[in-house]
Amino acid sequence: MQTTFPRWFCAVLVCALAYSASSATRPAPAAPQPLRKASDLIRRQEPVKINQSLLKQITPDTVHVVVSLPKQRAYLMIGEQVVIYSPISSGKRGHSSPSGHFSVLEKDPNHRSSIYGDFVDGSGRIVRAGVSARIDVAPSGTHYVGAAMKWFMRLTGEGVGMHVGILPGYPASHGCIRMPADGAKLFYDHVKVGTPADVGDY
């Protein structure tokens, strides 16, 4: 007695064999790309630009600061002329940098945040990074250490200022104006407490 297979079974068997043959020749999926280091992102930013002839002419009494939020740039200016041009990273969504007319209220070369930082143990090891002192509770045996904000130039009483930080190429801070180290140092050296600073859609 001859055994016959149903047509549907034959069709399924043919499809399975065809799929098996095609997967044997299919290339392996590409490995996921590793995350880029922050230093790689920093190197991609435009360098700080300096008008050396104007730099020789300025004093802390003659300069003012302009921060363009749409362009993610900060300018140290004398009159209408740009003396120093620097990339920045302003506040991200939910932590937008305030717009308006400000002045430098304080200068601190080694400032630390009173709000954002890390929980560190007695040996200095970071136990929890990127915490908020207002919200997070320190694990037992740790204490809060504020994030470094080198070359800090305070613009508001709430703690917003300009300082050294990571620049990913878009707004990423908790409200401050992050700058590359060389740009922040140049601005810091050429402004004084009282220097005007305009932040907005320039």
PDB file of C-alpha atoms in Angstrom:
ATOM      1  CA  MET A   1       0.000   0.000   0.000  1.00  0.00           C
ATOM      2  CA  GLN A   2       1.546   3.306  -1.120  1.00  0.00           C
ATOM      3  CA  THR A   3       1.733   6.062   1.491  1.00  0.00           C
ATOM      4  CA  THR A   4       0.985   9.565   0.259  1.00  0.00           C
ATOM      5  CA  PHE A   5       1.684  12.825   2.107  1.00  0.00           C
ATOM      6  CA  PRO A   6      -0.828  15.624   2.014  1.00  0.00           C
ATOM      7  CA  ARG A   7       0.091  18.429  -0.363  1.00  0.00           C
ATOM      8  CA  TRP A   8       0.276  20.976   2.463  1.00  0.00           C
ATOM      9  CA  PHE A   9       2.886  18.883   4.257  1.00  0.00           C
ATOM     10  CA  CYS A  10       5.054  18.758   1.137  1.00  0.00           C
ATOM     11  CA  ALA A  11       4.760  22.534   0.731  1.00  0.00           C
ATOM     12  CA  VAL A  12       5.817  23.141   4.339  1.00  0.00           C
ATOM     13  CA  LEU A  13       8.765  20.762   3.942  1.00  0.00           C
ATOM     14  CA  VAL A  14       9.973  22.523   0.776  1.00  0.00           C
ATOM     15  CA  CYS A  15       9.731  25.961   2.447  1.00  0.00           C
ATOM     16  CA  ALA A  16      11.635  24.764   5.506  1.00  0.00           C
ATOM     17  CA  LEU A  17      14.444  23.334   3.361  1.00  0.00           C
ATOM     18  CA  ALA A  18      14.633  26.535   1.301  1.00  0.00           C
ATOM     19  CA  TYR A  19      14.805  28.701   4.446  1.00  0.00           C
ATOM     20  CA  SER A  20      17.514  26.489   5.925  1.00  0.00           C
ATOM     21  CA  ALA A  21      19.608  26.769   2.761  1.00  0.00           C
ATOM     22  CA  SER A  22      19.199  30.551   2.568  1.00  0.00           C
ATOM     23  CA  SER A  23      20.128  31.069   6.252  1.00  0.00           C
ATOM     24  CA  ALA A  24      23.287  29.054   5.761  1.00  0.00           C
ATOM     25  CA  THR A  25      24.493  31.563   3.132  1.00  0.00           C
ATOM     26  CA  ARG A  26      23.148  34.698   4.884  1.00  0.00           C
ATOM     27  CA  PRO A  27      25.929  36.843   6.416  1.00  0.00           C
ATOM     28  CA  ALA A  28      26.016  37.153  10.186  1.00  0.00           C
ATOM     29  CA  PRO A  29      24.426  40.336  11.540  1.00  0.00           C
ATOM     30  CA  ALA A  30      26.859  43.175  12.083  1.00  0.00           C
ATOM     31  CA  ALA A  31      28.120  43.632  15.619  1.00  0.00           C
ATOM     32  CA  PRO A  32      26.610  46.654  17.394  1.00  0.00           C
ATOM     33  CA  GLN A  33      28.753  49.754  17.215  1.00  0.00           C
ATOM     34  CA  PRO A  34      30.421  50.648  20.526  1.00  0.00           C
ATOM     35  CA  LEU A  35      29.272  53.833  22.249  1.00  0.00           C
ATOM     36  CA  ARG A  36      31.448  56.824  21.470  1.00  0.00           C
ATOM     37  CA  LYS A  37      33.572  58.195  24.268  1.00  0.00           C
ATOM     38  CA  ALA A  38      32.817  61.684  25.550  1.00  0.00           C
ATOM     39  CA  SER A  39      36.331  62.728  24.497  1.00  0.00           C
ATOM     40  CA  ASP A  40      35.530  61.779  20.890  1.00  0.00           C
ATOM     41  CA  LEU A  41      32.447  63.984  20.980  1.00  0.00           C
ATOM     42  CA  ILE A  42      34.429  66.857  22.437  1.00  0.00           C
ATOM     43  CA  ARG A  43      37.021  66.622  19.658  1.00  0.00           C
ATOM     44  CA  ARG A  44      34.250  66.928  17.060  1.00  0.00           C
ATOM     45  CA  GLN A  45      33.236  70.387  18.277  1.00  0.00           C
ATOM     46  CA  GLU A  46      34.445  73.483  16.508  1.00  0.00           C
ATOM     47  CA  PRO A  47      37.557  74.862  18.180  1.00  0.00           C
ATOM     48  CA  VAL A  48      37.538  78.080  20.162  1.00  0.00           C
ATOM     49  CA  LYS A  49      38.350  80.991  17.844  1.00  0.00           C
ATOM     50  CA  ILE A  50      40.223  84.090  18.986  1.00  0.00           C
ATOM     51  CA  ASN A  51      40.722  87.433  17.291  1.00  0.00           C
ATOM     52  CA  GLN A  52      44.241  88.022  18.596  1.00  0.00           C
ATOM     53  CA  SER A  53      44.409  91.682  17.591  1.00  0.00           C
ATOM     54  CA  LEU A  54      41.178  92.467  19.472  1.00  0.00           C
ATOM     55  CA  LEU A  55      42.248  90.320  22.420  1.00  0.00           C
ATOM     56  CA  LYS A  56      45.164  92.684  23.016  1.00  0.00           C
ATOM     57  CA  GLN A  57      42.779  95.636  23.220  1.00  0.00           C
ATOM     58  CA  ILE A  58      40.178  94.394  25.687  1.00  0.00           C
ATOM     59  CA  THR A  59      39.903  94.829  29.447  1.00  0.00           C
ATOM     60  CA  PRO A  60      37.314  93.405  31.869  1.00  0.00           C
ATOM     61  CA  ASP A  61      35.715  96.851  31.823  1.00  0.00           C
ATOM     62  CA  THR A  62      35.114  96.870  28.060  1.00  0.00           C
ATOM     63  CA  VAL A  63      33.807  93.362  27.282  1.00  0.00           C
ATOM     64  CA  HIS A  64      30.385  91.772  27.387  1.00  0.00           C
ATOM     65  CA  VAL A  65      29.165  88.189  26.858  1.00  0.00           C
ATOM     66  CA  VAL A  66      26.532  86.981  24.398  1.00  0.00           C
ATOM     67  CA  VAL A  67      25.250  83.371  24.491  1.00  0.00           C
ATOM     68  CA  SER A  68      23.253  82.119  21.485  1.00  0.00           C
ATOM     69  CA  LEU A  69      21.055  79.196  22.516  1.00  0.00           C
ATOM     70  CA  PRO A  70      19.962  78.262  18.952  1.00  0.00           C
ATOM     71  CA  LYS A  71      23.546  78.326  17.649  1.00  0.00           C
ATOM     72  CA  GLN A  72      25.023  76.773  20.821  1.00  0.00           C
ATOM     73  CA  ARG A  73      27.764  79.411  20.826  1.00  0.00           C
ATOM     74  CA  ALA A  74      29.140  81.940  23.304  1.00  0.00           C
ATOM     75  CA  TYR A  75      30.849  85.159  22.283  1.00  0.00           C
ATOM     76  CA  LEU A  76      33.089  87.476  24.264  1.00  0.00           C
ATOM     77  CA  MET A  77      32.614  90.834  22.602  1.00  0.00           C
ATOM     78  CA  ILE A  78      33.863  94.394  22.571  1.00  0.00           C
ATOM     79  CA  GLY A  79      31.110  96.569  21.157  1.00  0.00           C
ATOM     80  CA  GLU A  80      29.765  94.652  18.154  1.00  0.00           C
ATOM     81  CA  GLN A  81      33.019  92.818  17.458  1.00  0.00           C
ATOM     82  CA  VAL A  82      33.623  89.196  18.463  1.00  0.00           C
ATOM     83  CA  VAL A  83      36.861  88.709  20.374  1.00  0.00           C
ATOM     84  CA  ILE A  84      36.420  85.050  21.397  1.00  0.00           C
ATOM     85  CA  TYR A  85      33.975  82.522  19.915  1.00  0.00           C
ATOM     86  CA  SER A  86      33.315  79.225  21.695  1.00  0.00           C
ATOM     87  CA  PRO A  87      30.968  76.239  21.295  1.00  0.00           C
ATOM     88  CA  ILE A  88      28.724  75.541  24.296  1.00  0.00           C
ATOM     89  CA  SER A  89      26.126  73.097  25.583  1.00  0.00           C
ATOM     90  CA  SER A  90      23.166  74.782  27.272  1.00  0.00           C
ATOM     91  CA  GLY A  91      20.292  73.322  29.302  1.00  0.00           C
ATOM     92  CA  LYS A  92      18.406  70.320  27.978  1.00  0.00           C
ATOM     93  CA  ARG A  93      14.611  70.042  27.778  1.00  0.00           C
ATOM     94  CA  GLY A  94      13.138  70.363  31.258  1.00  0.00           C
ATOM     95  CA  HIS A  95      16.276  72.186  32.462  1.00  0.00           C
ATOM     96  CA  SER A  96      16.477  74.971  29.884  1.00  0.00           C
ATOM     97  CA  SER A  97      19.041  77.708  30.394  1.00  0.00           C
ATOM     98  CA  PRO A  98      17.291  80.958  31.373  1.00  0.00           C
ATOM     99  CA  SER A  99      17.130  83.677  28.729  1.00  0.00           C
ATOM    100  CA  GLY A 100      17.571  87.347  29.486  1.00  0.00           C
ATOM    101  CA  HIS A 101      20.001  90.052  30.480  1.00  0.00           C
ATOM    102  CA  PHE A 102      22.353  89.003  33.271  1.00  0.00           C
ATOM    103  CA  SER A 103      25.702  89.955  34.708  1.00  0.00           C
ATOM    104  CA  VAL A 104      28.496  87.896  36.200  1.00  0.00           C
ATOM    105  CA  LEU A 105      27.657  87.637  39.913  1.00  0.00           C
ATOM    106  CA  GLU A 106      30.599  85.529  41.053  1.00  0.00           C
ATOM    107  CA  LYS A 107      33.820  84.017  39.754  1.00  0.00           C
ATOM    108  CA  ASP A 108      35.141  80.769  41.247  1.00  0.00           C
ATOM    109  CA  PRO A 109      38.008  78.875  39.576  1.00  0.00           C
ATOM    110  CA  ASN A 110      37.208  75.561  41.343  1.00  0.00           C
ATOM    111  CA  HIS A 111      33.464  75.676  41.973  1.00  0.00           C
ATOM    112  CA  ARG A 112      31.421  72.548  42.758  1.00  0.00           C
ATOM    113  CA  SER A 113      27.686  72.072  42.270  1.00  0.00           C
ATOM    114  CA  SER A 114      25.534  72.138  45.375  1.00  0.00           C
ATOM    115  CA  ILE A 115      22.801  70.173  43.561  1.00  0.00           C
ATOM    116  CA  TYR A 116      24.294  67.648  41.093  1.00  0.00           C
ATOM    117  CA  GLY A 117      27.172  65.276  41.763  1.00  0.00           C
ATOM    118  CA  ASP A 118      28.034  61.823  43.132  1.00  0.00           C
ATOM    119  CA  PHE A 119      27.757  59.806  46.324  1.00  0.00           C
ATOM    120  CA  VAL A 120      31.296  58.842  47.329  1.00  0.00           C
ATOM    121  CA  ASP A 121      32.548  56.468  50.034  1.00  0.00           C
ATOM    122  CA  GLY A 122      35.303  57.128  52.572  1.00  0.00           C
ATOM    123  CA  SER A 123      38.057  56.065  50.165  1.00  0.00           C
ATOM    124  CA  GLY A 124      36.847  58.427  47.446  1.00  0.00           C
ATOM    125  CA  ARG A 125      35.235  55.702  45.311  1.00  0.00           C
ATOM    126  CA  ILE A 126      32.054  56.783  43.494  1.00  0.00           C
ATOM    127  CA  VAL A 127      29.180  54.593  44.708  1.00  0.00           C
ATOM    128  CA  ARG A 128      26.397  56.380  42.807  1.00  0.00           C
ATOM    129  CA  ALA A 129      27.100  58.858  40.024  1.00  0.00           C
ATOM    130  CA  GLY A 130      24.926  61.617  38.589  1.00  0.00           C
ATOM    131  CA  VAL A 131      22.700  62.144  41.623  1.00  0.00           C
ATOM    132  CA  SER A 132      20.655  65.117  42.754  1.00  0.00           C
ATOM    133  CA  ALA A 133      21.309  66.256  46.311  1.00  0.00           C
ATOM    134  CA  ARG A 134      17.708  67.510  46.401  1.00  0.00           C
ATOM    135  CA  ILE A 135      16.107  64.173  45.512  1.00  0.00           C
ATOM    136  CA  ASP A 136      18.449  61.226  46.064  1.00  0.00           C
ATOM    137  CA  VAL A 137      19.346  59.737  49.442  1.00  0.00           C
ATOM    138  CA  ALA A 138      22.993  58.903  50.134  1.00  0.00           C
ATOM    139  CA  PRO A 139      23.643  55.185  50.718  1.00  0.00           C
ATOM    140  CA  SER A 140      25.038  54.327  54.137  1.00  0.00           C
ATOM    141  CA  GLY A 141      28.723  55.194  54.475  1.00  0.00           C
ATOM    142  CA  THR A 142      28.751  57.682  51.589  1.00  0.00           C
ATOM    143  CA  HIS A 143      28.661  61.440  51.275  1.00  0.00           C
ATOM    144  CA  TYR A 144      27.745  63.880  48.522  1.00  0.00           C
ATOM    145  CA  VAL A 145      30.457  65.446  46.333  1.00  0.00           C
ATOM    146  CA  GLY A 146      29.289  68.137  43.917  1.00  0.00           C
ATOM    147  CA  ALA A 147      30.174  67.977  40.237  1.00  0.00           C
ATOM    148  CA  ALA A 148      33.251  69.991  39.304  1.00  0.00           C
ATOM    149  CA  MET A 149      32.403  73.282  37.549  1.00  0.00           C
ATOM    150  CA  LYS A 150      35.852  74.698  36.822  1.00  0.00           C
ATOM    151  CA  TRP A 151      36.204  78.372  35.798  1.00  0.00           C
ATOM    152  CA  PHE A 152      32.680  79.055  37.064  1.00  0.00           C
ATOM    153  CA  MET A 153      31.041  82.383  36.197  1.00  0.00           C
ATOM    154  CA  ARG A 154      27.700  82.658  38.004  1.00  0.00           C
ATOM    155  CA  LEU A 155      24.845  84.317  36.116  1.00  0.00           C
ATOM    156  CA  THR A 156      21.851  83.714  38.429  1.00  0.00           C
ATOM    157  CA  GLY A 157      21.190  83.423  42.131  1.00  0.00           C
ATOM    158  CA  GLU A 158      19.799  79.927  41.488  1.00  0.00           C
ATOM    159  CA  GLY A 159      23.242  78.660  40.474  1.00  0.00           C
ATOM    160  CA  VAL A 160      23.209  78.880  36.664  1.00  0.00           C
ATOM    161  CA  GLY A 161      26.564  79.876  35.264  1.00  0.00           C
ATOM    162  CA  MET A 162      29.219  79.264  32.632  1.00  0.00           C
ATOM    163  CA  HIS A 163      31.894  76.637  33.309  1.00  0.00           C
ATOM    164  CA  VAL A 164      33.931  73.742  31.880  1.00  0.00           C
ATOM    165  CA  GLY A 165      31.835  70.723  30.854  1.00  0.00           C
ATOM    166  CA  ILE A 166      31.179  68.049  28.249  1.00  0.00           C
ATOM    167  CA  LEU A 167      29.884  69.312  24.896  1.00  0.00           C
ATOM    168  CA  PRO A 168      27.995  66.578  23.015  1.00  0.00           C
ATOM    169  CA  GLY A 169      26.932  68.994  20.265  1.00  0.00           C
ATOM    170  CA  TYR A 170      23.445  69.747  21.603  1.00  0.00           C
ATOM    171  CA  PRO A 171      21.808  71.141  24.782  1.00  0.00           C
ATOM    172  CA  ALA A 172      22.606  68.616  27.538  1.00  0.00           C
ATOM    173  CA  SER A 173      23.188  70.424  30.847  1.00  0.00           C
ATOM    174  CA  HIS A 174      20.928  71.006  33.861  1.00  0.00           C
ATOM    175  CA  GLY A 175      20.746  74.692  32.926  1.00  0.00           C
ATOM    176  CA  CYS A 176      24.343  75.909  33.007  1.00  0.00           C
ATOM    177  CA  ILE A 177      26.325  76.965  29.949  1.00  0.00           C
ATOM    178  CA  ARG A 178      28.998  74.299  29.483  1.00  0.00           C
ATOM    179  CA  MET A 179      32.172  75.310  27.669  1.00  0.00           C
ATOM    180  CA  PRO A 180      35.402  73.621  26.566  1.00  0.00           C
ATOM    181  CA  ALA A 181      38.277  74.082  29.006  1.00  0.00           C
ATOM    182  CA  ASP A 182      40.198  76.567  26.846  1.00  0.00           C
ATOM    183  CA  GLY A 183      37.082  78.635  26.105  1.00  0.00           C
ATOM    184  CA  ALA A 184      35.965  78.767  29.729  1.00  0.00           C
ATOM    185  CA  LYS A 185      39.433  79.834  30.894  1.00  0.00           C
ATOM    186  CA  LEU A 186      39.615  82.618  28.296  1.00  0.00           C
ATOM    187  CA  PHE A 187      36.189  83.964  29.228  1.00  0.00           C
ATOM    188  CA  TYR A 188      36.991  83.657  32.940  1.00  0.00           C
ATOM    189  CA  ASP A 189      40.247  85.577  32.557  1.00  0.00           C
ATOM    190  CA  HIS A 190      38.636  88.454  30.667  1.00  0.00           C
ATOM    191  CA  VAL A 191      35.388  89.061  32.557  1.00  0.00           C
ATOM    192  CA  LYS A 192      34.847  90.535  36.014  1.00  0.00           C
ATOM    193  CA  VAL A 193      32.031  90.469  38.533  1.00  0.00           C
ATOM    194  CA  GLY A 194      29.524  92.806  36.912  1.00  0.00           C
ATOM    195  CA  THR A 195      30.322  91.977  33.254  1.00  0.00           C
ATOM    196  CA  PRO A 196      27.025  92.006  31.265  1.00  0.00           C
ATOM    197  CA  ALA A 197      25.866  88.684  29.791  1.00  0.00           C
ATOM    198  CA  ASP A 198      22.948  88.283  27.384  1.00  0.00           C
ATOM    199  CA  VAL A 199      21.516  84.772  26.900  1.00  0.00           C
ATOM    200  CA  GLY A 200      18.841  84.014  24.318  1.00  0.00           C
ATOM    201  CA  ASP A 201      17.911  83.570  20.657  1.00  0.00           C
ATOM    202  CA  TYR A 202      20.778  85.495  19.111  1.00  0.00           C
TER     203      TYR A 202
END
